[in-house]
Amino acid sequence: MLTNMQRRLAEISAHHFPNPPATPDQLAAFETRVGWKLDEELRAFYLHCDGATLFQPFPDANYHLLPLEQIRRARLAMRPSDDDRFGSATWYTLVDLQDSDYVILDVAHPVNGRYPLLDAYHETFPGGVRPIVGSFSDFLEKALTSADTFFWLKG
């Protein structure tokens, strides 16, 4: 029987635009570079595909799930330096929303071994960062059924 994550990964392969998988050595190099371990869901994703775009190919996709080499501290992606004035050192980019906004991981506050995902709007960052979902798997589930809209901005 397939797990929820396996079903989501199969859907990405069948209907979206995945990159080739990362190797175990690439995962290890990434974890050494950033100083934290991928949770189980992120590890499964990156062993399946080292990043992907959903619904449309790059560069036109709203959802660009970053390859390992492009994940970095959110404050470096969104502000001029790696300084505490520009956000937490434990926030990392995960999804580029193609308009200088990101979905970021909070690697300092895992819940049940999974990292929560946060909305990071470039105009107000590091202020205004707010929770989206409690795990990558939950994010994929909602993103894949979003009809290419930012599901957390509805309502």
CSV table of N, CA and C in Angstrom, one decimal:
chain,number,residue,atom,x,y,z
A,1,MET,N,0.8,-1.2,0.0
A,1,MET,CA,0.0,0.0,0.0
A,1,MET,C,0.9,1.3,0.0
A,2,LEU,N,0.5,2.2,-0.8
A,2,LEU,CA,1.3,3.5,-0.9
A,2,LEU,C,1.0,4.4,0.3
A,3,THR,N,2.0,5.1,0.8
A,3,THR,CA,1.8,6.1,1.8
A,3,THR,C,1.3,7.3,1.1
A,4,ASN,N,0.8,8.3,1.9
A,4,ASN,CA,0.3,9.6,1.3
A,4,ASN,C,1.5,10.3,0.6
A,5,MET,N,2.7,10.2,1.2
A,5,MET,CA,3.8,10.9,0.5
A,5,MET,C,4.1,10.2,-0.8
A,6,GLN,N,4.1,8.9,-0.8
A,6,GLN,CA,4.4,8.2,-2.1
A,6,GLN,C,3.4,8.5,-3.1
A,7,ARG,N,2.1,8.7,-2.8
A,7,ARG,CA,1.1,9.1,-3.7
A,7,ARG,C,1.4,10.5,-4.3
A,8,ARG,N,1.8,11.3,-3.4
A,8,ARG,CA,2.1,12.7,-3.8
A,8,ARG,C,3.3,12.8,-4.8
A,9,LEU,N,4.3,12.0,-4.4
A,9,LEU,CA,5.5,11.9,-5.3
A,9,LEU,C,5.1,11.3,-6.7
A,10,ALA,N,4.3,10.3,-6.7
A,10,ALA,CA,3.9,9.7,-7.9
A,10,ALA,C,3.1,10.7,-8.8
A,11,GLU,N,2.2,11.5,-8.1
A,11,GLU,CA,1.5,12.6,-8.8
A,11,GLU,C,2.4,13.6,-9.4
A,12,ILE,N,3.4,14.0,-8.7
A,12,ILE,CA,4.4,15.0,-9.2
A,12,ILE,C,5.1,14.4,-10.4
A,13,SER,N,5.5,13.2,-10.4
A,13,SER,CA,6.1,12.6,-11.6
A,13,SER,C,5.2,12.4,-12.8
A,14,ALA,N,3.9,12.1,-12.5
A,14,ALA,CA,3.0,11.9,-13.6
A,14,ALA,C,2.4,13.2,-14.2
A,15,HIS,N,2.3,14.3,-13.4
A,15,HIS,CA,1.5,15.4,-13.9
A,15,HIS,C,2.2,16.8,-13.7
A,16,HIS,N,3.4,16.7,-13.2
A,16,HIS,CA,4.1,18.0,-13.0
A,16,HIS,C,5.5,17.9,-13.6
A,17,PHE,N,6.5,18.7,-13.1
A,17,PHE,CA,7.8,18.9,-13.7
A,17,PHE,C,8.9,18.6,-12.7
A,18,PRO,N,9.2,17.4,-12.4
A,18,PRO,CA,10.2,17.1,-11.4
A,18,PRO,C,11.6,17.1,-12.0
A,19,ASN,N,12.6,17.5,-11.2
A,19,ASN,CA,14.0,17.3,-11.6
A,19,ASN,C,14.4,15.9,-11.3
A,20,PRO,N,15.6,15.5,-11.9
A,20,PRO,CA,16.1,14.1,-11.5
A,20,PRO,C,16.4,14.1,-10.0
A,21,PRO,N,16.4,12.9,-9.4
A,21,PRO,CA,16.6,12.7,-8.0
A,21,PRO,C,17.9,13.2,-7.5
A,22,ALA,N,18.0,13.6,-6.3
A,22,ALA,CA,19.3,13.8,-5.6
A,22,ALA,C,19.9,12.5,-5.2
A,23,THR,N,21.2,12.4,-5.1
A,23,THR,CA,21.8,11.2,-4.6
A,23,THR,C,22.0,11.3,-3.1
A,24,PRO,N,22.1,10.1,-2.4
A,24,PRO,CA,22.4,10.2,-1.0
A,24,PRO,C,23.6,11.1,-0.7
A,25,ASP,N,24.6,11.1,-1.5
A,25,ASP,CA,25.8,11.9,-1.3
A,25,ASP,C,25.4,13.4,-1.4
A,26,GLN,N,24.5,13.8,-2.3
A,26,GLN,CA,24.1,15.2,-2.4
A,26,GLN,C,23.3,15.6,-1.1
A,27,LEU,N,22.5,14.6,-0.6
A,27,LEU,CA,21.7,14.9,0.6
A,27,LEU,C,22.7,15.1,1.8
A,28,ALA,N,23.7,14.3,1.9
A,28,ALA,CA,24.7,14.4,3.0
A,28,ALA,C,25.4,15.7,2.9
A,29,ALA,N,25.8,16.1,1.6
A,29,ALA,CA,26.5,17.4,1.4
A,29,ALA,C,25.7,18.5,1.8
A,30,PHE,N,24.4,18.5,1.4
A,30,PHE,CA,23.5,19.5,1.8
A,30,PHE,C,23.3,19.7,3.3
A,31,GLU,N,23.1,18.6,4.0
A,31,GLU,CA,23.0,18.6,5.5
A,31,GLU,C,24.2,19.1,6.1
A,32,THR,N,25.4,18.8,5.6
A,32,THR,CA,26.6,19.3,6.1
A,32,THR,C,26.7,20.9,5.9
A,33,ARG,N,26.3,21.3,4.7
A,33,ARG,CA,26.3,22.7,4.4
A,33,ARG,C,25.4,23.5,5.3
A,34,VAL,N,24.2,23.1,5.5
A,34,VAL,CA,23.2,23.9,6.3
A,34,VAL,C,23.3,23.6,7.8
A,35,GLY,N,23.8,22.5,8.2
A,35,GLY,CA,23.9,22.2,9.6
A,35,GLY,C,22.6,21.6,10.3
A,36,TRP,N,21.7,21.1,9.5
A,36,TRP,CA,20.5,20.4,10.0
A,36,TRP,C,20.1,19.3,9.1
A,37,LYS,N,19.4,18.4,9.6
A,37,LYS,CA,19.0,17.2,8.8
A,37,LYS,C,17.6,17.4,8.2
A,38,LEU,N,17.5,16.9,7.0
A,38,LEU,CA,16.2,16.8,6.3
A,38,LEU,C,15.2,15.9,7.1
A,39,ASP,N,14.0,16.3,7.3
A,39,ASP,CA,13.0,15.4,7.9
A,39,ASP,C,12.7,14.3,6.9
A,40,GLU,N,12.0,13.3,7.4
A,40,GLU,CA,11.7,12.1,6.6
A,40,GLU,C,11.0,12.4,5.3
A,41,GLU,N,10.0,13.4,5.3
A,41,GLU,CA,9.3,13.7,4.1
A,41,GLU,C,10.1,14.5,3.1
A,42,LEU,N,10.9,15.4,3.6
A,42,LEU,CA,11.8,16.1,2.7
A,42,LEU,C,12.9,15.2,2.1
A,43,ARG,N,13.4,14.3,2.9
A,43,ARG,CA,14.3,13.3,2.4
A,43,ARG,C,13.7,12.4,1.3
A,44,ALA,N,12.5,12.0,1.5
A,44,ALA,CA,11.8,11.2,0.5
A,44,ALA,C,11.6,12.0,-0.8
A,45,PHE,N,11.2,13.3,-0.7
A,45,PHE,CA,11.0,14.1,-1.8
A,45,PHE,C,12.3,14.3,-2.6
A,46,TYR,N,13.4,14.6,-1.9
A,46,TYR,CA,14.7,14.9,-2.6
A,46,TYR,C,15.3,13.6,-3.2
A,47,LEU,N,15.1,12.5,-2.6
A,47,LEU,CA,15.5,11.2,-3.2
A,47,LEU,C,14.7,10.9,-4.4
A,48,HIS,N,13.4,11.4,-4.5
A,48,HIS,CA,12.5,11.2,-5.6
A,48,HIS,C,12.8,12.2,-6.7
A,49,CYS,N,13.0,13.5,-6.3
A,49,CYS,CA,13.3,14.5,-7.3
A,49,CYS,C,14.0,15.7,-6.6
A,50,ASP,N,15.1,16.2,-7.1
A,50,ASP,CA,15.8,17.3,-6.5
A,50,ASP,C,15.2,18.6,-6.9
A,51,GLY,N,14.0,18.8,-6.4
A,51,GLY,CA,13.2,20.0,-6.8
A,51,GLY,C,12.2,19.7,-7.9
A,52,ALA,N,11.3,20.6,-8.1
A,52,ALA,CA,10.2,20.4,-9.1
A,52,ALA,C,9.5,21.7,-9.2
A,53,THR,N,8.7,21.8,-10.3
A,53,THR,CA,7.7,22.9,-10.5
A,53,THR,C,6.4,22.2,-10.6
A,54,LEU,N,5.4,22.8,-10.1
A,54,LEU,CA,4.0,22.3,-10.1
A,54,LEU,C,3.2,23.0,-11.2
A,55,PHE,N,2.4,22.3,-11.9
A,55,PHE,CA,1.5,22.8,-12.9
A,55,PHE,C,2.1,23.4,-14.2
A,56,GLN,N,3.2,24.1,-14.1
A,56,GLN,CA,3.8,24.7,-15.3
A,56,GLN,C,5.3,24.5,-15.2
A,57,PRO,N,6.0,24.4,-16.3
A,57,PRO,CA,7.5,24.3,-16.2
A,57,PRO,C,8.1,25.7,-15.8
A,58,PHE,N,9.3,25.6,-15.3
A,58,PHE,CA,10.1,26.7,-15.0
A,58,PHE,C,10.4,27.5,-16.3
A,59,PRO,N,10.3,28.8,-16.3
A,59,PRO,CA,10.3,29.7,-15.2
A,59,PRO,C,8.9,30.3,-14.9
A,60,ASP,N,7.8,29.7,-15.5
A,60,ASP,CA,6.5,30.2,-15.4
A,60,ASP,C,5.7,29.7,-14.2
A,61,ALA,N,6.2,28.8,-13.5
A,61,ALA,CA,5.5,28.1,-12.4
A,61,ALA,C,5.3,29.0,-11.2
A,62,ASN,N,4.1,29.0,-10.6
A,62,ASN,CA,3.9,29.6,-9.3
A,62,ASN,C,4.7,28.9,-8.2
A,63,TYR,N,4.7,27.6,-8.3
A,63,TYR,CA,5.3,26.7,-7.3
A,63,TYR,C,6.7,26.2,-7.8
A,64,HIS,N,7.8,26.7,-7.3
A,64,HIS,CA,9.1,26.2,-7.7
A,64,HIS,C,9.7,25.6,-6.4
A,65,LEU,N,9.6,24.3,-6.3
A,65,LEU,CA,10.2,23.6,-5.1
A,65,LEU,C,11.7,23.5,-5.4
A,66,LEU,N,12.4,24.2,-4.6
A,66,LEU,CA,13.9,24.4,-4.9
A,66,LEU,C,14.7,23.1,-4.8
A,67,PRO,N,15.7,23.0,-5.7
A,67,PRO,CA,16.7,22.0,-5.6
A,67,PRO,C,17.5,22.2,-4.4
A,68,LEU,N,18.2,21.2,-3.9
A,68,LEU,CA,19.0,21.3,-2.7
A,68,LEU,C,20.0,22.5,-2.7
A,69,GLU,N,20.6,22.6,-3.9
A,69,GLU,CA,21.7,23.6,-4.0
A,69,GLU,C,21.2,25.0,-3.9
A,70,GLN,N,19.9,25.2,-4.1
A,70,GLN,CA,19.3,26.6,-4.0
A,70,GLN,C,18.6,26.9,-2.7
A,71,ILE,N,18.6,25.9,-1.8
A,71,ILE,CA,18.0,26.2,-0.5
A,71,ILE,C,19.0,26.9,0.4
A,72,ARG,N,18.6,28.1,1.0
A,72,ARG,CA,19.5,28.8,1.8
A,72,ARG,C,18.7,29.6,2.9
A,73,ARG,N,19.4,30.2,3.8
A,73,ARG,CA,18.7,30.9,4.8
A,73,ARG,C,17.8,32.0,4.1
A,74,ALA,N,16.6,32.1,4.6
A,74,ALA,CA,15.6,33.0,4.0
A,74,ALA,C,16.1,34.4,4.1
A,75,ARG,N,16.8,34.8,5.1
A,75,ARG,CA,17.3,36.2,5.2
A,75,ARG,C,18.3,36.5,4.1
A,76,LEU,N,19.0,35.5,3.7
A,76,LEU,CA,20.0,35.7,2.6
A,76,LEU,C,19.3,35.8,1.2
A,77,ALA,N,18.2,35.1,1.1
A,77,ALA,CA,17.4,35.1,-0.1
A,77,ALA,C,16.6,36.4,-0.2
A,78,MET,N,16.2,37.0,0.9
A,78,MET,CA,15.2,38.0,0.9
A,78,MET,C,15.7,39.4,1.4
A,79,ARG,N,16.9,39.4,2.0
A,79,ARG,CA,17.5,40.6,2.6
A,79,ARG,C,19.0,40.6,2.3
A,80,PRO,N,19.7,41.7,2.6
A,80,PRO,CA,21.0,41.9,2.1
A,80,PRO,C,22.1,41.2,2.9
A,81,SER,N,21.8,40.6,4.1
A,81,SER,CA,22.9,39.9,4.8
A,81,SER,C,22.4,38.9,5.7
A,82,ASP,N,23.3,38.1,6.2
A,82,ASP,CA,23.1,37.0,7.1
A,82,ASP,C,23.2,37.5,8.5
A,83,ASP,N,22.2,38.4,8.9
A,83,ASP,CA,22.2,39.1,10.2
A,83,ASP,C,20.9,38.9,10.8
A,84,ASP,N,20.9,38.8,12.2
A,84,ASP,CA,19.7,38.6,12.9
A,84,ASP,C,18.6,39.7,12.7
A,85,ARG,N,19.0,40.8,12.3
A,85,ARG,CA,18.1,41.9,12.0
A,85,ARG,C,17.2,41.5,10.9
A,86,PHE,N,17.6,40.6,10.0
A,86,PHE,CA,16.9,40.2,8.8
A,86,PHE,C,16.2,38.9,8.9
A,87,GLY,N,15.9,38.4,10.1
A,87,GLY,CA,15.1,37.2,10.3
A,87,GLY,C,15.9,36.1,11.0
A,88,SER,N,15.2,35.1,11.3
A,88,SER,CA,15.8,34.0,12.1
A,88,SER,C,16.8,33.2,11.2
A,89,ALA,N,17.9,32.8,11.9
A,89,ALA,CA,18.9,32.0,11.2
A,89,ALA,C,18.4,30.6,11.0
A,90,THR,N,17.3,30.2,11.5
A,90,THR,CA,16.7,28.9,11.3
A,90,THR,C,15.6,28.8,10.3
A,91,TRP,N,15.4,29.9,9.6
A,91,TRP,CA,14.4,29.9,8.5
A,91,TRP,C,15.1,29.7,7.2
A,92,TYR,N,14.6,28.7,6.4
A,92,TYR,CA,15.3,28.4,5.1
A,92,TYR,C,14.3,28.3,4.0
A,93,THR,N,14.7,28.8,2.9
A,93,THR,CA,13.8,28.8,1.7
A,93,THR,C,13.5,27.4,1.3
A,94,LEU,N,12.3,27.1,0.8
A,94,LEU,CA,12.0,25.8,0.3
A,94,LEU,C,11.2,25.9,-1.1
A,95,VAL,N,10.3,26.9,-1.2
A,95,VAL,CA,9.5,27.0,-2.4
A,95,VAL,C,9.6,28.5,-2.8
A,96,ASP,N,10.1,28.7,-4.0
A,96,ASP,CA,10.1,30.0,-4.6
A,96,ASP,C,8.8,30.3,-5.3
A,97,LEU,N,8.1,31.3,-4.9
A,97,LEU,CA,6.8,31.6,-5.5
A,97,LEU,C,6.9,32.5,-6.7
A,98,GLN,N,8.1,32.7,-7.2
A,98,GLN,CA,8.4,33.4,-8.4
A,98,GLN,C,8.1,34.9,-8.4
A,99,ASP,N,7.9,35.5,-7.2
A,99,ASP,CA,7.7,37.0,-7.2
A,99,ASP,C,8.4,37.5,-5.9
A,100,SER,N,9.6,36.9,-5.6
A,100,SER,CA,10.4,37.3,-4.4
A,100,SER,C,9.7,36.9,-3.1
A,101,ASP,N,8.7,36.1,-3.2
A,101,ASP,CA,8.1,35.6,-2.0
A,101,ASP,C,8.5,34.1,-1.9
A,102,TYR,N,8.5,33.6,-0.7
A,102,TYR,CA,8.9,32.2,-0.5
A,102,TYR,C,8.0,31.5,0.5
A,103,VAL,N,8.0,30.2,0.4
A,103,VAL,CA,7.5,29.3,1.5
A,103,VAL,C,8.8,28.9,2.1
A,104,ILE,N,8.9,29.0,3.5
A,104,ILE,CA,10.1,28.7,4.2
A,104,ILE,C,9.9,27.7,5.2
A,105,LEU,N,11.0,27.0,5.6
A,105,LEU,CA,11.0,26.0,6.7
A,105,LEU,C,11.5,26.6,7.9
A,106,ASP,N,10.9,26.2,9.1
A,106,ASP,CA,11.4,26.6,10.4
A,106,ASP,C,12.1,25.4,11.0
A,107,VAL,N,13.4,25.3,10.8
A,107,VAL,CA,14.1,24.1,11.2
A,107,VAL,C,14.4,24.0,12.7
A,108,ALA,N,14.1,25.1,13.4
A,108,ALA,CA,14.3,25.2,14.9
A,108,ALA,C,13.1,24.6,15.7
A,109,HIS,N,11.9,24.5,15.0
A,109,HIS,CA,10.7,24.1,15.7
A,109,HIS,C,10.0,22.9,15.1
A,110,PRO,N,10.7,21.8,14.9
A,110,PRO,CA,9.9,20.6,14.4
A,110,PRO,C,8.8,20.1,15.3
A,111,VAL,N,7.8,19.6,14.7
A,111,VAL,CA,6.7,19.1,15.4
A,111,VAL,C,6.5,17.6,14.9
A,112,ASN,N,6.6,16.7,15.9
A,112,ASN,CA,6.6,15.3,15.5
A,112,ASN,C,7.6,14.9,14.4
A,113,GLY,N,8.8,15.6,14.5
A,113,GLY,CA,9.9,15.3,13.6
A,113,GLY,C,9.8,15.9,12.2
A,114,ARG,N,8.8,16.8,12.0
A,114,ARG,CA,8.6,17.4,10.7
A,114,ARG,C,8.6,18.9,10.9
A,115,TYR,N,9.2,19.6,9.9
A,115,TYR,CA,9.4,21.0,10.0
A,115,TYR,C,8.1,21.8,9.5
A,116,PRO,N,7.7,22.8,10.2
A,116,PRO,CA,6.5,23.6,9.7
A,116,PRO,C,6.9,24.5,8.6
A,117,LEU,N,6.0,24.8,7.7
A,117,LEU,CA,6.2,25.7,6.6
A,117,LEU,C,5.5,27.0,6.9
A,118,LEU,N,6.2,28.1,6.5
A,118,LEU,CA,5.7,29.4,6.8
A,118,LEU,C,5.7,30.3,5.5
A,119,ASP,N,4.8,31.2,5.5
A,119,ASP,CA,4.7,32.2,4.4
A,119,ASP,C,5.6,33.3,4.7
A,120,ALA,N,6.4,33.7,3.7
A,120,ALA,CA,7.4,34.8,3.8
A,120,ALA,C,7.2,35.8,2.7
A,121,TYR,N,6.5,36.9,3.0
A,121,TYR,CA,6.2,37.9,2.0
A,121,TYR,C,7.3,38.9,1.9
A,122,HIS,N,7.9,39.1,0.8
A,122,HIS,CA,9.1,39.9,0.7
A,122,HIS,C,9.0,41.4,1.1
A,123,GLU,N,7.8,41.9,0.9
A,123,GLU,CA,7.5,43.3,1.3
A,123,GLU,C,7.7,43.6,2.8
A,124,THR,N,7.3,42.6,3.6
A,124,THR,CA,7.3,42.8,5.1
A,124,THR,C,8.3,41.9,5.8
A,125,PHE,N,9.0,41.0,5.1
A,125,PHE,CA,10.0,40.1,5.7
A,125,PHE,C,11.1,40.9,6.5
A,126,PRO,N,11.4,40.5,7.7
A,126,PRO,CA,11.1,39.3,8.4
A,126,PRO,C,9.8,39.4,9.2
A,127,GLY,N,9.2,40.6,9.2
A,127,GLY,CA,7.8,40.7,9.8
A,127,GLY,C,6.8,40.0,9.0
A,128,GLY,N,5.7,39.7,9.6
A,128,GLY,CA,4.6,39.1,8.8
A,128,GLY,C,4.7,37.6,8.5
A,129,VAL,N,5.8,37.0,8.9
A,129,VAL,CA,5.9,35.5,8.6
A,129,VAL,C,4.9,34.8,9.4
A,130,ARG,N,4.1,33.9,8.7
A,130,ARG,CA,3.0,33.3,9.4
A,130,ARG,C,3.0,31.8,8.9
A,131,PRO,N,2.4,30.9,9.8
A,131,PRO,CA,2.4,29.5,9.5
A,131,PRO,C,1.4,29.2,8.3
A,132,ILE,N,1.8,28.2,7.6
A,132,ILE,CA,0.9,27.7,6.5
A,132,ILE,C,0.4,26.3,6.9
A,133,VAL,N,1.4,25.4,7.1
A,133,VAL,CA,1.0,24.0,7.4
A,133,VAL,C,2.1,23.4,8.3
A,134,GLY,N,1.9,22.3,8.9
A,134,GLY,CA,2.8,21.7,9.9
A,134,GLY,C,3.8,20.8,9.3
A,135,SER,N,3.7,20.5,8.0
A,135,SER,CA,4.7,19.6,7.4
A,135,SER,C,4.7,19.7,5.8
A,136,PHE,N,5.8,19.2,5.3
A,136,PHE,CA,5.9,19.3,3.8
A,136,PHE,C,4.9,18.4,3.1
A,137,SER,N,4.6,17.3,3.7
A,137,SER,CA,3.5,16.4,3.1
A,137,SER,C,2.2,17.1,3.1
A,138,ASP,N,1.8,17.8,4.1
A,138,ASP,CA,0.6,18.6,4.2
A,138,ASP,C,0.6,19.7,3.1
A,139,PHE,N,1.8,20.4,3.0
A,139,PHE,CA,1.9,21.4,2.0
A,139,PHE,C,1.7,20.8,0.6
A,140,LEU,N,2.3,19.7,0.3
A,140,LEU,CA,2.2,19.1,-1.1
A,140,LEU,C,0.7,18.7,-1.3
A,141,GLU,N,0.1,18.2,-0.3
A,141,GLU,CA,-1.3,17.8,-0.5
A,141,GLU,C,-2.2,19.0,-0.9
A,142,LYS,N,-2.0,20.0,-0.2
A,142,LYS,CA,-2.8,21.2,-0.5
A,142,LYS,C,-2.4,21.9,-1.8
A,143,ALA,N,-1.1,22.0,-2.1
A,143,ALA,CA,-0.6,22.6,-3.3
A,143,ALA,C,-1.1,21.8,-4.5
A,144,LEU,N,-1.0,20.5,-4.5
A,144,LEU,CA,-1.4,19.7,-5.6
A,144,LEU,C,-2.9,19.7,-6.0
A,145,THR,N,-3.7,20.2,-5.0
A,145,THR,CA,-5.1,20.3,-5.3
A,145,THR,C,-5.5,21.8,-5.3
A,146,SER,N,-4.6,22.7,-5.5
A,146,SER,CA,-4.9,24.1,-5.4
A,146,SER,C,-5.2,24.7,-6.8
A,147,ALA,N,-5.2,24.0,-7.9
A,147,ALA,CA,-5.4,24.5,-9.2
A,147,ALA,C,-4.4,25.7,-9.5
A,148,ASP,N,-3.2,25.5,-9.0
A,148,ASP,CA,-2.1,26.5,-9.2
A,148,ASP,C,-2.3,27.8,-8.6
A,149,THR,N,-3.1,27.8,-7.5
A,149,THR,CA,-3.2,29.1,-6.7
A,149,THR,C,-2.5,28.9,-5.3
A,150,PHE,N,-2.3,30.0,-4.6
A,150,PHE,CA,-1.6,29.9,-3.3
A,150,PHE,C,-2.7,29.7,-2.3
A,151,PHE,N,-2.9,28.4,-2.0
A,151,PHE,CA,-4.1,28.0,-1.2
A,151,PHE,C,-4.1,28.7,0.2
A,152,TRP,N,-3.0,29.1,0.8
A,152,TRP,CA,-3.0,29.7,2.1
A,152,TRP,C,-3.5,31.1,2.1
A,153,LEU,N,-3.6,31.7,0.9
A,153,LEU,CA,-4.0,33.1,0.8
A,153,LEU,C,-5.5,33.3,0.6
A,154,LYS,N,-6.2,32.1,0.4
A,154,LYS,CA,-7.6,32.2,0.3
A,154,LYS,C,-8.3,32.4,1.6
A,155,GLY,N,-9.5,33.1,1.5
A,155,GLY,CA,-10.3,33.2,2.7
A,155,GLY,C,-10.1,34.5,3.4
